[in-house]
Coordinates of C-alpha atoms in Angstrom, one line a residue:
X1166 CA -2.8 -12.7 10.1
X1167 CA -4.4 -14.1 7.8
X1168 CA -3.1 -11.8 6.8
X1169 CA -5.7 -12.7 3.7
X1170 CA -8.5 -12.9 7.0
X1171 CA -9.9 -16.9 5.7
X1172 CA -12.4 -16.0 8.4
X1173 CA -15.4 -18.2 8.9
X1174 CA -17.6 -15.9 7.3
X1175 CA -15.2 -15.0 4.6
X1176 CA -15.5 -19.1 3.4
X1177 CA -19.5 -19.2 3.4
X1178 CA -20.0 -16.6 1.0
X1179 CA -17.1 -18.5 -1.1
X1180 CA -18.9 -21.3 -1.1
X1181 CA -22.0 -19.7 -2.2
X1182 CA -20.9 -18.8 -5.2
X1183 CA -21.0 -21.6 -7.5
X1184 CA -24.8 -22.2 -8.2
X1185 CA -23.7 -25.9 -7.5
X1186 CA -23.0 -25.8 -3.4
X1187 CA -27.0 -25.4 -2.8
X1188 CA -27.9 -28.5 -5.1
X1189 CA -27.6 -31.2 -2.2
X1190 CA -30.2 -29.4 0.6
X1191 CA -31.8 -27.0 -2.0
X1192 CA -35.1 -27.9 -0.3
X1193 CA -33.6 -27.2 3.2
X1194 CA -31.6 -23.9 2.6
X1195 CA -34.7 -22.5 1.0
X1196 CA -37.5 -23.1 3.6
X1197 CA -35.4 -22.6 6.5
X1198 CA -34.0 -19.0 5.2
X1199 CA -37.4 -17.7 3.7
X1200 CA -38.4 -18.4 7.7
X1201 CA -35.8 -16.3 8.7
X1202 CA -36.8 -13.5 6.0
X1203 CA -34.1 -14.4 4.0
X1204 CA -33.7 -15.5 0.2
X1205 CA -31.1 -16.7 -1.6
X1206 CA -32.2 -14.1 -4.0
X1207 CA -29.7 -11.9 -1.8
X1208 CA -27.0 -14.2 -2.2
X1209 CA -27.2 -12.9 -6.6
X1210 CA -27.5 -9.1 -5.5
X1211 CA -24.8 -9.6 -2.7
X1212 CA -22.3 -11.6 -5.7
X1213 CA -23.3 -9.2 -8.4
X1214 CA -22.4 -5.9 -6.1
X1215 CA -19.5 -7.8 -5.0
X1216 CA -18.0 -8.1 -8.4
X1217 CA -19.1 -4.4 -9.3
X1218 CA -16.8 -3.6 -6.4
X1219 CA -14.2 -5.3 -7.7
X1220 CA -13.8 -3.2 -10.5
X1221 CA -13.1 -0.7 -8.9
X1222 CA -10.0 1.7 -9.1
X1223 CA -6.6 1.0 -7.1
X1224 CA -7.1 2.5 -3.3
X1225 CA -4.5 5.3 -2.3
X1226 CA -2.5 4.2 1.1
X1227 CA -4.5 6.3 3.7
X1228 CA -7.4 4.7 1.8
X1229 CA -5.4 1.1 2.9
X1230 CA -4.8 1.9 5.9
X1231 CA -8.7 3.1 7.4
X1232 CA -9.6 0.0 5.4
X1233 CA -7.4 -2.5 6.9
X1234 CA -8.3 -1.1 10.4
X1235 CA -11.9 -1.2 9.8
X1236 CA -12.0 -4.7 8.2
X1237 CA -10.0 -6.4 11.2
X1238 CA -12.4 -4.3 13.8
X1239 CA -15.6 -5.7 12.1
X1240 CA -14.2 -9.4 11.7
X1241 CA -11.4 -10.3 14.8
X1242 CA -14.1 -11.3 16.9
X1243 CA -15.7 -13.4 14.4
X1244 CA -13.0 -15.4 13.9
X1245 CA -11.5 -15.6 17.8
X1246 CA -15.4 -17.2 18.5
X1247 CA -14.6 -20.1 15.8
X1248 CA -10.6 -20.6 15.8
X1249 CA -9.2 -18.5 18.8
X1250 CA -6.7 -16.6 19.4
X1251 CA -4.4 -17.2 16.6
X1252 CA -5.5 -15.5 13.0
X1253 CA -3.0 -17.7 10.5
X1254 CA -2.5 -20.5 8.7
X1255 CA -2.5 -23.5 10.2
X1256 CA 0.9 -26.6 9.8
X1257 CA -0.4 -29.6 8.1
X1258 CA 2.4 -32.3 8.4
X1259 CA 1.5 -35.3 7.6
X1260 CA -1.6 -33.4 6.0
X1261 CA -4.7 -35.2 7.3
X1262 CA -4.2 -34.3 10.8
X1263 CA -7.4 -32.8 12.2
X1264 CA -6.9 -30.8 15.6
X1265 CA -6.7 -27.3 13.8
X1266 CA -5.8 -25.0 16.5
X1267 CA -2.9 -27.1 17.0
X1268 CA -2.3 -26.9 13.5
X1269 CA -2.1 -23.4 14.0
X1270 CA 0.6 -23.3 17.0
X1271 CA 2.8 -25.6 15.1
X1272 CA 3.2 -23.5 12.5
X1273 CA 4.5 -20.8 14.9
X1274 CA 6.8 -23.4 16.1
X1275 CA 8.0 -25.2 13.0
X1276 CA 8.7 -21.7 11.3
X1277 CA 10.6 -20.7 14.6
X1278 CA 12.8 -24.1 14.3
X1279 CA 12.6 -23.5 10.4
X1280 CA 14.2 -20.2 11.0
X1281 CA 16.9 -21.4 12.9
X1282 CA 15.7 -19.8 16.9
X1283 CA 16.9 -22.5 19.0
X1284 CA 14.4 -24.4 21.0
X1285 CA 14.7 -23.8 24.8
X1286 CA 16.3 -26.6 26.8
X1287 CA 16.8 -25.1 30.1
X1288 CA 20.7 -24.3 29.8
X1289 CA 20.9 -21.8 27.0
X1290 CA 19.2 -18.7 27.9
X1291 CA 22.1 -17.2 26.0
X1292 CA 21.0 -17.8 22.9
X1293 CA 17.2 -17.7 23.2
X1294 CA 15.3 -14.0 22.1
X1295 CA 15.3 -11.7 24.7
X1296 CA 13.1 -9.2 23.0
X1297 CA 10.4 -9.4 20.0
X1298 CA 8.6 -7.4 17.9
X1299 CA 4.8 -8.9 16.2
X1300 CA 4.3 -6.7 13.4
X1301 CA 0.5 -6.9 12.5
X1302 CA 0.0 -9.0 15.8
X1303 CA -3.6 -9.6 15.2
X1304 CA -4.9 -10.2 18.8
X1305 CA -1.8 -11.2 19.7
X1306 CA -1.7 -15.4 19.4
X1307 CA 1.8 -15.4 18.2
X1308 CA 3.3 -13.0 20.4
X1309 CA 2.0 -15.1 23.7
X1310 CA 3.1 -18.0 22.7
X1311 CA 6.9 -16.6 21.7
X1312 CA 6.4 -15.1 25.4
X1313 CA 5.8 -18.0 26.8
X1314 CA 8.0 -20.4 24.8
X1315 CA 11.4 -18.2 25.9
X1316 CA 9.9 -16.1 28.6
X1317 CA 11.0 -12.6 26.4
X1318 CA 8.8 -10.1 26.3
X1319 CA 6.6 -9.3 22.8
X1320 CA 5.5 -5.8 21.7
X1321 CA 2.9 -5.9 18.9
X1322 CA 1.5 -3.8 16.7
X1323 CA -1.6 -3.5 14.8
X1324 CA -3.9 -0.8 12.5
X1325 CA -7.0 -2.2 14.4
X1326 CA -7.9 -0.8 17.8
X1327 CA -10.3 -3.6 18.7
X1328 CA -6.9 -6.2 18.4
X1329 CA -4.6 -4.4 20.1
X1330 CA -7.1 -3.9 22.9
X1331 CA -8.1 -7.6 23.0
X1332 CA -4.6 -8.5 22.4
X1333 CA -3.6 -6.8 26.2
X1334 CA -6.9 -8.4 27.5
X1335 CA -5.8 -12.1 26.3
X1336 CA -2.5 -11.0 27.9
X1337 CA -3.7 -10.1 31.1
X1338 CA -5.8 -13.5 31.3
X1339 CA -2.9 -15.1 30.2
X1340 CA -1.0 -14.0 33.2
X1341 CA 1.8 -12.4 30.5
X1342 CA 0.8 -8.8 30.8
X1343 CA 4.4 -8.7 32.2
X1344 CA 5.7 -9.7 28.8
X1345 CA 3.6 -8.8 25.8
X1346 CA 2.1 -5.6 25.3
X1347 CA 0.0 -4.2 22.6
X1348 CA -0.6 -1.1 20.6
X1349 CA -1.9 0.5 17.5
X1350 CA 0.8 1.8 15.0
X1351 CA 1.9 1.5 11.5
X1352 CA 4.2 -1.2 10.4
X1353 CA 5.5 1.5 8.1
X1354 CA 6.5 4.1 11.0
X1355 CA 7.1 1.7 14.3
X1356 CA 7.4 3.9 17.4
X1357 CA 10.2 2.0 18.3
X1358 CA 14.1 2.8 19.0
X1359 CA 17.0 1.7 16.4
X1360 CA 18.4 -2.2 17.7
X1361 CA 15.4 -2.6 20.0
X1362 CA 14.4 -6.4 19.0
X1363 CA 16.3 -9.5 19.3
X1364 CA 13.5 -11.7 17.1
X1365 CA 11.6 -9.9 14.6
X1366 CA 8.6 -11.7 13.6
X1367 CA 6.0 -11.1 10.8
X1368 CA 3.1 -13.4 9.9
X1369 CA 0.9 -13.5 7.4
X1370 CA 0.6 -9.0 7.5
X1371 CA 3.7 -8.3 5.0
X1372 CA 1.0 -8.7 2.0
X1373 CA -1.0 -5.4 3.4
X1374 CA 2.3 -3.3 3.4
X1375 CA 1.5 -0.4 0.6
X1376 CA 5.4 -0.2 0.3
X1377 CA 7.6 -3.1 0.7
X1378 CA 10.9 -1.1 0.7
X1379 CA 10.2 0.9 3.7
X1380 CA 8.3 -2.1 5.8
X1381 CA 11.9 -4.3 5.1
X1382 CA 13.6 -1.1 6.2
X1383 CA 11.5 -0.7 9.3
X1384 CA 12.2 -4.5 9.9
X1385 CA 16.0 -3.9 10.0
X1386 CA 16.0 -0.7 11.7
X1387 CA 14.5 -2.0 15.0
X1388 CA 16.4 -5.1 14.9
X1389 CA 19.2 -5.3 17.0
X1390 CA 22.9 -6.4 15.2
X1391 CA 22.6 -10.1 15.0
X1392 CA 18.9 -9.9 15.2
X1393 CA 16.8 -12.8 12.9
X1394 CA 14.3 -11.1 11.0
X1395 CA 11.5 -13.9 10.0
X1396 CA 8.6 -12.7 7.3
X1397 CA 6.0 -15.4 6.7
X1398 CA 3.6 -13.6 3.9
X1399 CA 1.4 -14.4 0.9
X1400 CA 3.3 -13.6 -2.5
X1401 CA 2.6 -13.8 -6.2
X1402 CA 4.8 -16.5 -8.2
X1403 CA 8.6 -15.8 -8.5
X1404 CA 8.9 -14.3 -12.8
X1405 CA 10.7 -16.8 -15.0
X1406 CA 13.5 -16.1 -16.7
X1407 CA 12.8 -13.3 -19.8
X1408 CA 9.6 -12.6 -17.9
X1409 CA 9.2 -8.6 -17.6
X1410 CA 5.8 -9.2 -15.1
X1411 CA 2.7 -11.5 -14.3
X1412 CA 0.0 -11.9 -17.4
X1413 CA -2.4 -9.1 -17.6
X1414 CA -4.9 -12.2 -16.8
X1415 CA -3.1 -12.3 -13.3
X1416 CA -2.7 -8.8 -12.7
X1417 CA -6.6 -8.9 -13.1
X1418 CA -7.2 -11.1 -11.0
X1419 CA -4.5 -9.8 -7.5
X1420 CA -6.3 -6.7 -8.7
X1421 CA -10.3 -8.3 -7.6
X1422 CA -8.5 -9.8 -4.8
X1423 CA -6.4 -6.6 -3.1
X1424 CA -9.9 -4.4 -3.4
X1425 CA -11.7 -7.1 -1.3
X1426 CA -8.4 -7.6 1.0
X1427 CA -7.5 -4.0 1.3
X1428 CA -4.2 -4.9 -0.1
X1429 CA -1.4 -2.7 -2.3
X1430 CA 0.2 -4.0 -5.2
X1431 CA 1.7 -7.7 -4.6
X1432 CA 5.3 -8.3 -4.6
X1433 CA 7.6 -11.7 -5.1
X1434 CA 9.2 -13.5 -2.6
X1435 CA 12.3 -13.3 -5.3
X1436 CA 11.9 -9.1 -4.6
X1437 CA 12.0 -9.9 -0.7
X1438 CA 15.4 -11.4 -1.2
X1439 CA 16.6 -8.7 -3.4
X1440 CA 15.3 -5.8 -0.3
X1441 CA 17.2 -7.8 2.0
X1442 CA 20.4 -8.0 0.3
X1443 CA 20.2 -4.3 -0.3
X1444 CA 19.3 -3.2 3.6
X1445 CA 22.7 -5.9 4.0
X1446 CA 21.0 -8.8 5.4
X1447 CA 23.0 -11.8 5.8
X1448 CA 22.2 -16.0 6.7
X1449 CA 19.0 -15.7 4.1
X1450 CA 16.9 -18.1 3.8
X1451 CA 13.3 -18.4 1.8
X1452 CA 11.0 -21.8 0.7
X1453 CA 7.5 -21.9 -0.2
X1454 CA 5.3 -23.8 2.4
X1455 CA 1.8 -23.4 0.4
X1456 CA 1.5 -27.1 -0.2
X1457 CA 1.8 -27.1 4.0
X1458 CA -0.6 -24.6 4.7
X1459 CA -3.4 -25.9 2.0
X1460 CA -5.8 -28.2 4.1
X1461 CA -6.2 -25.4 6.4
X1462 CA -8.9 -23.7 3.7
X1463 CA -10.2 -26.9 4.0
X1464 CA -10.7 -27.4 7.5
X1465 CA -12.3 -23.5 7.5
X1466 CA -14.6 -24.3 4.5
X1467 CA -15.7 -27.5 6.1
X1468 CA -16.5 -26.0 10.1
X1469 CA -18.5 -23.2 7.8
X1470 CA -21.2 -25.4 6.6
X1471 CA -24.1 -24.5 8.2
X1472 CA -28.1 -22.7 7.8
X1473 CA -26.7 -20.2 10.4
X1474 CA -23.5 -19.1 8.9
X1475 CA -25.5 -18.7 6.0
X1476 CA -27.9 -16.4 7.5
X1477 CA -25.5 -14.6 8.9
X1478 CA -23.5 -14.0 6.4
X1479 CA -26.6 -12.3 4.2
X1480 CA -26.9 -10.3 7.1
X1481 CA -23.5 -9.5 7.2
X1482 CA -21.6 -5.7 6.2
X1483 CA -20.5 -5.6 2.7
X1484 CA -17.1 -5.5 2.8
X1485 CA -17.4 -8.9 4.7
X1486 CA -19.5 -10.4 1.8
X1487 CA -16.9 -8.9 -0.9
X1488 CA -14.2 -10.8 1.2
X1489 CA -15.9 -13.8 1.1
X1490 CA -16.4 -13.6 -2.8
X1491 CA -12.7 -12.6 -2.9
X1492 CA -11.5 -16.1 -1.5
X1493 CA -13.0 -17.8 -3.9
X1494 CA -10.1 -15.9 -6.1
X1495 CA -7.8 -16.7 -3.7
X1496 CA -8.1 -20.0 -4.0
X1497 CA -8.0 -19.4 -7.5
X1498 CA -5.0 -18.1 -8.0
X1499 CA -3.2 -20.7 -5.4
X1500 CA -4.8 -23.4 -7.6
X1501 CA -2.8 -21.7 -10.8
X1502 CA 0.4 -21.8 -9.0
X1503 CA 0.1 -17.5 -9.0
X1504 CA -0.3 -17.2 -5.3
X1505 CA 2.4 -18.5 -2.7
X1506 CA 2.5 -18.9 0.9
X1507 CA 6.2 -17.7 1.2
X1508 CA 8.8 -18.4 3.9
X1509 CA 11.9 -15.5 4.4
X1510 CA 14.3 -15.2 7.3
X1511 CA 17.8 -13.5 7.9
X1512 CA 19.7 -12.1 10.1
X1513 CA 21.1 -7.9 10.7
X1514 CA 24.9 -8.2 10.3
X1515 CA 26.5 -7.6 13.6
X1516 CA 28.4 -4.4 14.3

């Protein structure tokens, strides 16, 4: 779900960090915020505590988990008021296409076709999902629209109370309350049966799992034989050959980055493939699509640029203002070629 959250507020405080983004309406920002009561003298103690933060030890799992529920209750509804319902990425081909939300929707569709789901045309029903799991649904954008695309039913699941109860609330608007239903539960434990789902579908919440191994597992357990498993999530860089692990300068930086996230260690999608072939998975498939999803960031930064978002933000919880310094990292690291927007489908072997 964004999984890495680019919320609206999350790309202010990014783009408050560089002394150079006041330079153009210096004059403006600073009246116009000391009427409000604000200074930009908050934005240095804000960015200073941030990086303080940052240094700070590697968080045990329960420690993840509280975090990851807390952060999405405090920031879902910011980003539903700016983008809607659907917390990802965005598909930008040809690139300089600039209706965002539908941006968004295509990506659900493109990595549905990209995936190998067939596209409904009326006369095979046969082959179309009957059943699908969301795992980390957000509010429940993608698991509507799978609904409603082949008229399955969608079950997702979330660590934040406030999305899985505005997930059944967009359902029930929707007129799908029939199909999708939402709860809170951990990707890690799914209170689900063995061979439940048909289509497994992951976006953009694999990067938050503390253990890799046992979400995979979980993955395959509730899909039924034949299932298609599909894992859209951010990754660091495949290793080169004679490589034993990223540069410590790497490592230091996914280490800023997880404490602002609330994210565990960050895996490869080369150790995705290498889960999957041990759980048996067959029909793998895997590409990078970062160069797809980049003018997203752009579009975010860009719809962010205002005296009120700025307010706000100083105004804003901390862990919302370390987020916002921590996509400034982010984009960092995607500039360096360390951080991928990774692609990885299969399918359960049939019985």
């Amino acid at each position: 779900m964004v999984a890495f959250a680019s919320l609206k507020c999350i790309i202010i405080s990014s783009l408050l960090l560089p002394s150079e983004a006041f330079a153009p309406q210096s004059n403006l920002v600073n009246k116009k915020v000391s009427e409000s009561s604000t200074s930009l003298a908050g934005v240095g103690k804000v960015v200073n505590r941030v990086k303080d933060s940052l240094l700070s030890k590697e968080r045990s799992r329960e420690d993840l988990k509280i975090g990851i529920a807390g952060f999405y209750d405090r920031s879902s509804q910011i980003w539903e008021e700016v983008w809607g319902e659907h917390m990802h990425h965005g598909y930008y081909v040809p690139e300089d296409r600039t209706d965002h939300v539908q941006a968004q929707i295509d990506l659900i569709d493109e990595v549905l076709k990209w995936a190998g789901v067939p596209e409904p045309t009326g006369d095979n029903k046969d082959e179309l999902p009957k059943k699908c799991v969301d795992v980390g649904c957000g509010i429940g954008g993608s698991s509507r629209h799978i609904a409603k695309k082949y008229g399955c039913t969608a079950n997702g699941i979330t660590l934040s109370p406030y999305q899985a109860g505005r997930g059944n609330e967009l359902a029930k608007e929707q007129g799908v309350d029939d199909l999708c239903s939402f709860q809170v539960a951990d990707a890690l434990e799914q209170p689900f049966e063995d061979n439940t789902f048909d289509l497994i579908w992951s976006l953009e919440s694999g990067e938050h799992m503390p253990d890799k191994e046992k979400f995979v597992n979980e993955l395959f357990r509730v899909a039924t034989p034949g299932g298609r498993i599909i894992i859209v999530t951010w990754c660091h860089r495949d290793l080169e050959e004679g490589e034993e692990g990223l540069t410590k300068k790497e490592e230091k930086l996914l280490a800023k980055i997880n404490r602002a996230y609330y994210l565990p260690r960050w895996c490869s999608v080369d150790d995705y493939v290498r889960i999957l072939k041990e759980n048996g998975a067959v029909d793998i498939k895997r590409e990078d699509w970062s160069y797809i999803i980049a003018p997203f960031w752009k579009a975010v930064i860009k719809s962010s640029l205002n005296l009120k978002s700025l307010v706000g933000l100083l105004k804003s919880g901390f862990s919302t203002q370390r987020g916002a310094y921590a996509m400034f990292l982010m984009l960092r690291g995607f500039n360096k070629g360390l951080i991928k927007f990774g692609l990885i489908t299969c399918t359960k072997p049939k019985e």
